[in-house]
Coordinates of C-alpha atoms in Angstrom, one line a residue:
M1 CA 0.2 0.0 0.0
E2 CA 1.1 3.1 -1.1
I3 CA 1.0 6.8 0.4
C4 CA 1.0 9.8 -1.5
I5 CA 1.9 12.5 0.8
S6 CA 0.8 15.8 -0.7
P7 CA 3.6 18.7 -1.3
Y8 CA 1.1 20.9 0.4
L9 CA 1.5 19.8 3.5
P10 CA 4.3 21.5 4.9
H11 CA 1.7 25.1 3.7
L12 CA -1.0 23.3 5.4
I13 CA 1.0 23.1 8.9
W14 CA 2.4 26.3 9.2
L15 CA -1.4 28.0 7.8
W16 CA -3.1 26.3 11.0
G17 CA -0.1 26.9 13.2
K18 CA -1.0 30.8 12.0
G19 CA -4.7 29.8 13.7
L20 CA -6.8 29.7 10.2
S21 CA -9.5 27.3 10.2
P22 CA -9.3 24.3 7.7
I23 CA -12.0 26.1 5.2
Q24 CA -9.8 29.1 5.3
T25 CA -6.8 27.1 5.0
R26 CA -8.2 25.2 2.0
K27 CA -9.6 29.0 0.5
V28 CA -5.6 29.8 0.2
V29 CA -4.1 26.7 -0.5
F30 CA -6.1 25.3 -3.5
P31 CA -8.3 29.0 -4.5
R32 CA -9.5 26.9 -7.6
L33 CA -9.2 22.8 -6.6
F34 CA -11.5 23.5 -3.3
G35 CA -13.0 27.1 -3.6
S36 CA -16.7 25.2 -2.9
L37 CA -15.6 22.6 -1.4
G38 CA -16.4 23.8 2.3
R39 CA -20.1 25.2 0.5
R40 CA -21.6 22.1 -0.8
A41 CA -25.0 22.8 -0.6
L42 CA -25.7 25.4 -3.6
S43 CA -22.2 24.9 -5.4
D44 CA -22.7 22.2 -8.1
S45 CA -22.7 24.6 -10.9
E46 CA -20.1 27.3 -11.7
L47 CA -23.2 30.5 -11.4
E48 CA -23.7 28.9 -8.0
D49 CA -20.2 29.0 -6.9
K50 CA -19.5 32.8 -8.1
W51 CA -22.1 33.8 -6.5
L52 CA -21.0 32.1 -3.2
D53 CA -17.4 32.8 -3.1
E54 CA -18.8 36.3 -2.9
C55 CA -20.3 36.0 0.2
S56 CA -17.4 33.3 1.6
D57 CA -16.2 36.0 4.1
E58 CA -19.3 36.1 6.0
E59 CA -19.8 31.9 5.5
E60 CA -16.4 31.6 7.5
E61 CA -17.6 34.2 10.5
G62 CA -20.7 31.6 10.8
W63 CA -18.0 28.3 10.9
E64 CA -16.4 29.8 13.9
D65 CA -19.5 31.7 15.7
E66 CA -20.2 28.6 17.9
G67 CA -19.4 27.9 21.5
D68 CA -21.0 27.8 24.3
E69 CA -25.1 27.9 23.8
G70 CA -26.2 30.5 26.8
G71 CA -23.8 33.4 25.2
G72 CA -25.9 36.4 24.9
S73 CA -29.5 36.0 26.6
D74 CA -27.9 38.3 29.6
E75 CA -28.6 41.6 27.1
I76 CA -32.3 40.4 26.7
P77 CA -34.6 41.7 30.0
A78 CA -35.9 38.6 31.8
A79 CA -39.3 39.7 31.2
E80 CA -39.4 39.7 27.1
T81 CA -40.4 35.7 26.3
G82 CA -39.8 36.1 22.8
E83 CA -42.8 34.9 21.8
P84 CA -44.7 38.1 20.2
V85 CA -41.5 38.6 17.9
A86 CA -41.8 35.0 17.3
L87 CA -44.6 34.8 16.0
Q88 CA -44.4 38.0 13.8
T89 CA -41.1 36.5 12.5
L90 CA -43.3 33.4 11.2
E91 CA -45.5 35.7 9.8
E92 CA -43.0 37.1 8.6
L93 CA -41.2 34.2 7.1
R94 CA -44.7 33.3 5.1
G95 CA -44.4 37.0 2.9
L96 CA -41.0 36.1 2.4
M97 CA -41.7 33.1 0.9
T98 CA -45.1 34.5 -1.3
L99 CA -42.5 37.8 -2.7
G100 CA -39.6 35.1 -3.4
V101 CA -42.3 33.2 -5.2
E102 CA -43.5 35.9 -7.5
T103 CA -40.0 37.2 -7.7
T104 CA -39.2 33.9 -9.3
S105 CA -41.0 34.5 -12.8
C106 CA -39.4 37.6 -13.4
L107 CA -35.7 36.3 -13.0
R108 CA -34.2 34.8 -15.6
V109 CA -34.6 31.1 -16.6
E110 CA -31.3 29.9 -15.1
Y111 CA -31.8 31.9 -12.0
R112 CA -35.3 30.5 -11.1
G113 CA -34.5 27.1 -9.5
F114 CA -31.6 28.2 -7.8
M115 CA -34.0 31.6 -5.9
L116 CA -36.4 28.8 -4.5
L117 CA -33.8 26.5 -3.5
L118 CA -32.4 29.5 -1.2
L119 CA -36.2 30.7 0.0
L120 CA -36.5 26.8 1.0
T121 CA -33.1 26.4 2.7
I122 CA -34.3 29.6 4.7
S123 CA -37.8 28.2 5.5
T124 CA -36.3 25.1 7.0
Q125 CA -33.3 26.8 8.6
E126 CA -35.9 29.0 10.7
L127 CA -38.3 26.6 11.2
A128 CA -35.1 23.9 12.2
L129 CA -34.9 26.2 15.0
Y130 CA -38.2 27.3 16.3
G131 CA -38.4 23.4 16.6
I132 CA -35.9 23.8 19.3
H133 CA -36.7 27.3 20.8
S134 CA -40.6 27.5 21.1
T135 CA -43.5 27.9 23.1
P136 CA -47.0 26.1 22.6
E137 CA -48.4 29.1 20.4
V138 CA -45.2 28.8 18.4
E139 CA -45.2 25.5 17.8
V140 CA -49.3 25.8 16.2
E141 CA -48.0 28.6 14.4
R142 CA -45.0 26.9 13.2
Q143 CA -46.8 24.1 12.0
R144 CA -49.2 26.5 10.1
T145 CA -45.8 27.8 8.6
L146 CA -45.0 24.4 7.6
D147 CA -47.6 23.8 5.8
F148 CA -47.9 26.7 4.0
I149 CA -43.9 26.8 2.6
V150 CA -44.6 23.1 1.1
E151 CA -47.7 24.2 -0.3
K152 CA -46.1 27.7 -1.8
G153 CA -43.1 25.3 -2.6
R154 CA -44.5 22.7 -4.7
R155 CA -46.5 24.5 -6.6
A156 CA -43.9 26.8 -7.9
L157 CA -42.0 24.2 -8.4
A158 CA -44.1 22.7 -10.6
E159 CA -43.9 25.8 -12.1
L160 CA -41.0 26.0 -13.2
D161 CA -40.1 25.8 -17.1
V162 CA -39.0 21.9 -18.3
C163 CA -35.5 22.6 -18.9
D164 CA -35.2 24.6 -15.6
Q165 CA -37.1 21.2 -13.4
S166 CA -34.7 19.2 -14.8
S167 CA -31.3 21.7 -13.0
N168 CA -29.8 21.0 -10.3
A169 CA -31.2 23.3 -8.3
A170 CA -34.3 22.7 -9.1
S171 CA -33.8 18.7 -8.2
K172 CA -32.2 19.5 -4.3
A173 CA -35.9 21.7 -3.9
E174 CA -37.5 19.3 -4.2
G175 CA -35.5 16.9 -2.0
M176 CA -35.2 20.3 0.9
L177 CA -39.2 19.7 0.6
K178 CA -38.7 16.4 1.3
I179 CA -36.3 17.1 4.5
L180 CA -38.8 19.7 5.1
E181 CA -41.5 17.5 6.5
E182 CA -39.3 15.7 8.6
F183 CA -39.1 18.5 11.0
R184 CA -42.5 18.7 11.4
T185 CA -42.6 16.6 14.6
P186 CA -40.7 19.1 17.6
R187 CA -37.7 18.0 18.9
P188 CA -38.3 16.7 22.7
G189 CA -37.1 19.0 25.0
S190 CA -37.5 22.2 23.7
N191 CA -35.9 25.4 25.2
A192 CA -37.8 28.3 25.8
G193 CA -34.9 30.2 27.6
E194 CA -33.9 31.4 25.1
L195 CA -36.5 32.2 22.4
A196 CA -36.0 36.0 22.9
V197 CA -32.6 36.0 21.5
Q198 CA -33.0 33.7 18.9
A199 CA -36.7 35.3 17.9
K200 CA -35.0 38.8 17.6
L201 CA -32.0 37.9 15.4
S202 CA -34.5 35.6 13.3
E203 CA -36.7 38.1 12.9
Y204 CA -34.1 40.7 12.0
R205 CA -32.5 38.3 8.7
I206 CA -36.0 37.5 7.9
S207 CA -36.8 40.9 7.6
Q208 CA -33.8 42.6 5.6
C209 CA -34.4 39.6 3.1
R210 CA -38.0 40.6 2.3
D211 CA -37.4 44.3 2.4
S212 CA -34.4 43.5 -0.3
L213 CA -37.2 41.5 -2.8
Q214 CA -39.5 44.2 -1.7
Q215 CA -37.7 46.9 -3.9
L216 CA -37.8 44.8 -6.4
Q217 CA -41.8 44.7 -7.2
H218 CA -42.0 47.8 -9.8
W219 CA -40.5 45.1 -12.0
V220 CA -42.9 41.9 -10.6
Q221 CA -46.3 44.5 -10.7
N222 CA -45.3 45.0 -14.2
S223 CA -44.6 41.7 -15.3
L224 CA -40.8 42.5 -16.6
P225 CA -37.8 41.2 -16.8
I226 CA -35.6 42.0 -13.8
P227 CA -32.4 43.7 -14.4
E228 CA -29.7 41.3 -14.2
A229 CA -27.3 43.4 -11.9
V230 CA -30.2 43.9 -9.7
S231 CA -31.5 40.4 -9.8
K232 CA -27.8 39.3 -8.0
R233 CA -27.9 42.3 -6.2
A234 CA -30.8 40.8 -4.6
L235 CA -29.6 36.9 -4.5
R236 CA -26.6 38.1 -2.4
I237 CA -28.7 39.2 0.2
V238 CA -31.2 36.4 -0.3
I239 CA -27.9 34.2 0.1
S240 CA -26.6 36.0 2.8
T241 CA -29.8 34.7 4.8
R242 CA -29.4 31.6 4.1
I243 CA -25.3 31.9 5.6
A244 CA -26.5 33.9 8.7
G245 CA -29.4 31.0 9.5
K246 CA -26.7 28.2 9.0
S247 CA -24.8 30.0 11.8
K248 CA -27.0 30.0 14.1
I249 CA -27.8 26.3 13.3
M250 CA -23.8 25.8 13.9
G251 CA -23.9 27.3 16.8
H252 CA -26.6 25.6 18.6
M253 CA -26.0 21.8 19.6
N254 CA -29.9 21.0 19.9
T255 CA -30.5 22.3 16.6
K256 CA -27.3 21.0 15.1
S257 CA -27.7 17.3 16.0
W258 CA -31.2 17.6 15.2
V259 CA -30.4 18.9 11.5
E260 CA -27.8 16.4 11.2
E261 CA -29.5 13.3 12.3
L262 CA -32.1 13.9 9.8
Q263 CA -29.5 14.7 6.5
R264 CA -28.3 11.5 7.8
Q265 CA -31.5 9.3 7.2
H266 CA -32.1 10.9 4.1
N267 CA -29.0 11.4 2.5
F268 CA -29.5 15.2 2.2
F269 CA -26.6 17.2 3.1
E270 CA -27.8 20.7 1.9
I271 CA -29.3 22.0 5.2
I272 CA -25.5 22.7 6.9
E273 CA -22.2 20.4 5.7
P274 CA -20.9 18.0 7.9
R275 CA -18.0 19.4 10.0
P276 CA -14.8 18.7 9.0
Q277 CA -12.8 17.2 12.2
G278 CA -11.0 19.2 14.2
T279 CA -12.3 23.4 13.5
R280 CA -11.4 25.1 16.1
L281 CA -14.2 26.2 18.3
T282 CA -14.3 29.9 19.4
P283 CA -16.7 31.3 22.3
R284 CA -19.9 32.9 21.2
T285 CA -20.1 36.4 20.9
S286 CA -22.7 38.6 23.1
F287 CA -25.9 39.4 21.4
R288 CA -24.7 42.9 21.3
K289 CA -21.6 42.4 19.4
E290 CA -23.9 39.6 17.4
I291 CA -26.3 42.0 16.0
R292 CA -24.0 44.6 15.3
R293 CA -22.1 42.5 12.6
V294 CA -25.4 41.5 11.0
E295 CA -26.6 45.0 10.7
K296 CA -23.4 46.6 9.4
S297 CA -23.6 43.5 6.9
Y298 CA -26.8 44.0 5.7
T299 CA -26.6 47.5 5.7
R300 CA -23.6 47.7 3.1
L301 CA -25.8 45.4 1.3
A302 CA -29.0 46.8 1.3
R303 CA -27.1 50.3 0.1
L304 CA -25.5 48.6 -2.7
L305 CA -29.3 47.0 -3.5
A306 CA -31.0 50.7 -3.2
E307 CA -28.0 51.8 -5.4
D308 CA -28.6 49.0 -8.5
V309 CA -32.5 49.3 -8.1
R310 CA -31.7 53.6 -8.7
A311 CA -30.0 53.2 -11.4
A312 CA -32.0 50.4 -13.1
L313 CA -35.2 52.6 -12.8
N314 CA -33.1 55.6 -14.5
Q315 CA -32.3 54.2 -17.2
Q316 CA -36.3 52.2 -17.9
P317 CA -37.4 54.5 -20.8
A318 CA -40.0 57.0 -19.2
E319 CA -43.2 54.7 -20.6
L320 CA -42.8 52.2 -18.4
R321 CA -41.9 54.3 -15.4
L322 CA -45.3 56.0 -15.8
K323 CA -47.1 52.8 -16.6
G324 CA -46.0 51.4 -13.2
Q325 CA -46.8 54.3 -11.5
H326 CA -50.1 54.4 -13.6
Q327 CA -51.0 51.1 -13.0
Q328 CA -50.8 51.6 -9.0
G329 CA -52.8 54.5 -9.2
E330 CA -55.4 51.6 -10.7
H331 CA -55.0 49.6 -8.4
R332 CA -55.3 51.8 -5.0
Q333 CA -58.8 53.6 -6.7
Q334 CA -60.0 50.0 -7.5
Q335 CA -59.4 49.4 -3.7
D336 CA -61.2 52.3 -2.5
R337 CA -64.5 51.7 -4.7
Q338 CA -64.9 48.1 -3.8
S339 CA -64.5 49.9 -0.2
L340 CA -66.9 52.3 -1.2
Q341 CA -69.4 50.1 -2.6
P342 CA -71.4 49.3 1.5
Q343 CA -71.7 52.1 1.8
H344 CA -73.0 53.7 -1.3
H345 CA -76.0 50.7 -1.0
Q346 CA -76.6 51.4 2.3
L347 CA -76.8 54.8 1.7
T348 CA -79.1 54.6 -1.1
Q349 CA -81.9 52.5 0.7
Q350 CA -82.1 55.0 4.1
T351 CA -82.6 57.5 1.2
A352 CA -85.6 56.0 -0.3
V353 CA -86.8 55.5 3.2
N354 CA -86.3 59.0 4.0
I355 CA -88.4 60.5 0.6
A356 CA -91.6 57.6 1.0
G357 CA -91.7 59.0 4.5
T358 CA -91.9 63.1 3.4
G359 CA -95.2 61.5 1.2
S360 CA -93.7 62.9 -1.9
V361 CA -91.7 61.3 -5.0
L362 CA -89.5 63.7 -7.0
R363 CA -90.2 64.0 -11.0
P364 CA -88.2 65.9 -12.9
A365 CA -88.9 69.1 -14.7
E366 CA -89.8 67.2 -18.2
E367 CA -92.6 65.1 -16.7
P368 CA -94.6 67.0 -14.3
A369 CA -97.2 65.3 -12.4
N370 CA -101.0 64.5 -13.6
L371 CA -102.9 66.8 -11.3
G372 CA -106.2 66.3 -13.1
N373 CA -106.6 62.9 -11.5
F374 CA -106.5 64.0 -7.9
V375 CA -108.8 66.5 -6.3
G376 CA -106.5 67.8 -4.2
V377 CA -103.6 67.6 -1.7
M378 CA -105.3 68.5 1.8
S379 CA -102.8 69.3 4.8
S380 CA -103.4 70.5 8.4
H381 CA -103.1 74.2 7.3
A382 CA -104.2 74.2 3.8
S383 CA -107.5 76.4 4.8
R384 CA -105.2 79.3 5.1
Y385 CA -104.0 79.4 1.4
P386 CA -106.4 79.9 -2.2
P387 CA -106.7 76.7 -4.0
H388 CA -104.2 77.7 -6.7
A389 CA -101.2 78.0 -4.1
R390 CA -101.9 74.2 -2.6
H391 CA -101.2 72.5 -6.5
R392 CA -98.5 75.2 -7.8
P393 CA -94.8 74.0 -7.0
M394 CA -92.6 77.1 -5.8
R395 CA -89.0 77.3 -7.9
T396 CA -85.7 78.1 -6.1
R397 CA -82.4 78.8 -7.8
M398 CA -79.9 76.3 -6.9
P399 CA -76.2 74.8 -8.2
S400 CA -76.2 73.8 -11.7
W401 CA -74.7 70.3 -10.3
L402 CA -78.0 69.7 -8.0
R403 CA -81.7 69.9 -8.4
P404 CA -83.3 69.7 -4.9
P405 CA -87.0 69.8 -3.8
M406 CA -88.6 73.0 -3.5
R407 CA -90.4 74.0 -0.1
Q408 CA -93.2 75.5 -0.2
S409 CA -93.7 79.4 -0.3
T410 CA -95.8 80.4 2.9
Q411 CA -97.0 83.5 1.8
P412 CA -99.5 83.0 -1.0
P413 CA -98.8 84.2 -4.7
R414 CA -100.5 86.4 -7.0
H415 CA -103.1 85.2 -9.0
D416 CA -101.6 84.1 -12.3
P417 CA -103.9 82.8 -15.0
R418 CA -101.4 80.5 -15.9
Q419 CA -101.2 78.8 -12.5
H420 CA -102.8 75.7 -13.4
S421 CA -100.0 75.0 -15.9
P422 CA -96.7 74.8 -14.0
P423 CA -93.9 76.5 -15.9
T424 CA -91.0 74.1 -16.8
H425 CA -87.5 74.1 -16.9
P426 CA -85.1 71.7 -18.9
E427 CA -82.3 71.1 -15.7
R428 CA -84.5 71.9 -12.7
W429 CA -86.7 69.4 -10.7
Y430 CA -89.8 70.2 -8.4
L431 CA -91.7 67.7 -5.6
P432 CA -95.7 67.5 -6.4
H433 CA -98.1 66.2 -3.5
C434 CA -98.9 63.0 -5.1
P435 CA -99.7 59.5 -3.4
V436 CA -96.9 57.9 -1.8
G437 CA -95.5 55.0 -4.3
I438 CA -96.1 56.6 -7.4
G439 CA -93.5 58.0 -9.9
P440 CA -90.7 56.4 -12.1
P441 CA -88.1 54.5 -10.5
L442 CA -85.2 57.2 -9.2
D443 CA -81.7 56.8 -10.2
P444 CA -79.3 56.3 -7.1
L445 CA -76.7 59.2 -8.4
I446 CA -80.1 61.1 -8.0
L447 CA -81.0 59.6 -4.7
L448 CA -77.6 60.6 -3.1
R449 CA -78.2 64.2 -4.0
L450 CA -81.9 64.2 -2.4
C451 CA -80.5 63.0 0.6
R452 CA -78.0 65.8 0.8
A453 CA -80.7 68.5 -0.6
I454 CA -83.1 67.0 2.1
S455 CA -80.6 67.8 4.9
T456 CA -80.1 71.6 3.8
F457 CA -84.0 73.1 3.0
H458 CA -85.1 71.1 5.9
V459 CA -88.1 69.7 3.8
R460 CA -89.1 67.6 6.7
R461 CA -90.3 71.0 8.6
H462 CA -92.1 72.0 5.1
C463 CA -93.7 68.8 4.5
P464 CA -95.6 67.6 7.3
L465 CA -96.1 64.3 7.4
S466 CA -100.3 64.3 8.4
T467 CA -101.4 65.1 4.6
R468 CA -104.3 63.3 3.4
V469 CA -104.6 62.5 0.2
V470 CA -108.3 62.3 -1.2
I471 CA -108.8 60.0 -4.2
P472 CA -112.4 61.2 -6.8
K473 CA -114.5 58.7 -6.6

C-alpha cells in the first residue's frame, strides 16, 4: 500500500499554526480546486460557485461562531419571552416565501431554480430553530407556517420551466421539500429560555431579506424582467440570509444534532455540511455584538441594492415608469371603490326610506305630475291658502349640479292665469304632491344628491307628515 504525501502539507501545517480554520486554509492553498468544498450545499454549478464565493467571508464567520449555547441571553430583559417576536417572524417568513415565488417568475430562467432553493433552505433553517426554541403558541404557528411553505414550494416547483426543472438546483429544491416534512415533529425537550434572543435575530434576518425583495416589486407588478445587476444584488442578500441561518444552527448543539441526524437519514446534506474534524471552536459573541455585525453586513448590501435599483429605474424608458405608476394608481382606486360600495348601498336604501316618509315623489321638470287625477292634497294648514297655491310648486335657484326639491312658500302668490300650468325648466326639479309610491324609479346618484338637499333645505319642516290624499270617486 502506497501512501502519497501532498507537497502542500508543509504549507497546510504552517497555515494551521497561524490559527486559520480548515476552510480558510483550503481557500488559500487550493483556491480553485477547493473553492467550493466548504459550500457544497449550493455550489454544484459554476453560477452558484460565483455567487457563493462573494459571500464566503460571511460564511467563514459562521463556522467560527459556535461555542457554548448560553451566550448573549444576558442582554435581553428577563421579562421578554420572545413569543410575540417569534410569531411575527413566522408571519414574515410566509410573506418572504410569497414575495420570493412572485419574484422568481421575473428572473432569468437559470436563476429561478436557485432562488427557489434558497427560499426553501432559509425556511427550513428557521423552522428547525423554532422546533428547538419554542412555546405552545409558537409551535402552533410553526406548524401552520410549515404547511404554507410546503404548499407554496410544491406549486412553485411545478411552475418552473421544463429545462429548469431538470437543473441541479430544482432537484435539490425537491429534496428540500421532502426533508422539510421531517421537521414537523418538534424536537423533544424544547428550550424556550433563549427564544427571545433567537427570535430577535431571526426577525431581523427575515425582515431584511423581505425588504430586499420588496424593492423588486416594480418589475414584478408590471411583469417585466428584472435587470441582471439588480437580480444578482438581491440574490446576494438572500444568500447572506441563508448563511446567517446556517451559522445559528451550527452555534446550537441541539439544533445542529437534530439537523445532522435527519440529513443522514435522507442522505441529503443541503442545510448544513458535515463539519470537518478538528475545527477550532471559538466562544460565541454577545447578542449586542452579533446583531451589530449582522446589521453592518445587511446595511452594506441594502445600500448597494438600492443604488442598483435606482440606476436601473433611471435607465428604464419613461413610458414604462409612467405605466407602473398608472397601474399602481388604478389599483388603489379600485380598492377604494370596492370599499365604498357597501356604504353606497346602505345610503341609497336609507335615502329611499326618508323620501317615502315625506309623502312626496321626486319628478323631473320634463315630466310634470298629472294633477288632474286628484281632487287635491289637503294638509292641516291648507285652509289658509288659495286653491291655486296648494297645487303650484315654487321654484328656487340652485347649483347647476344639483336640483333639490322645493319648499312651499309661506305667503300666497299673486293671481296668475297660468297657475294650473306649472312652468317647466329643462334643468330644474320639483316635488309635486302626489300619493306615496307613485312615480318613476330613481337613479341611485339622484337619491344621494336628494339626501343632501333634504338635510340642507329641511324638507321635513315644510312637508308635514299629516297629509291626506283625496281620491276622486
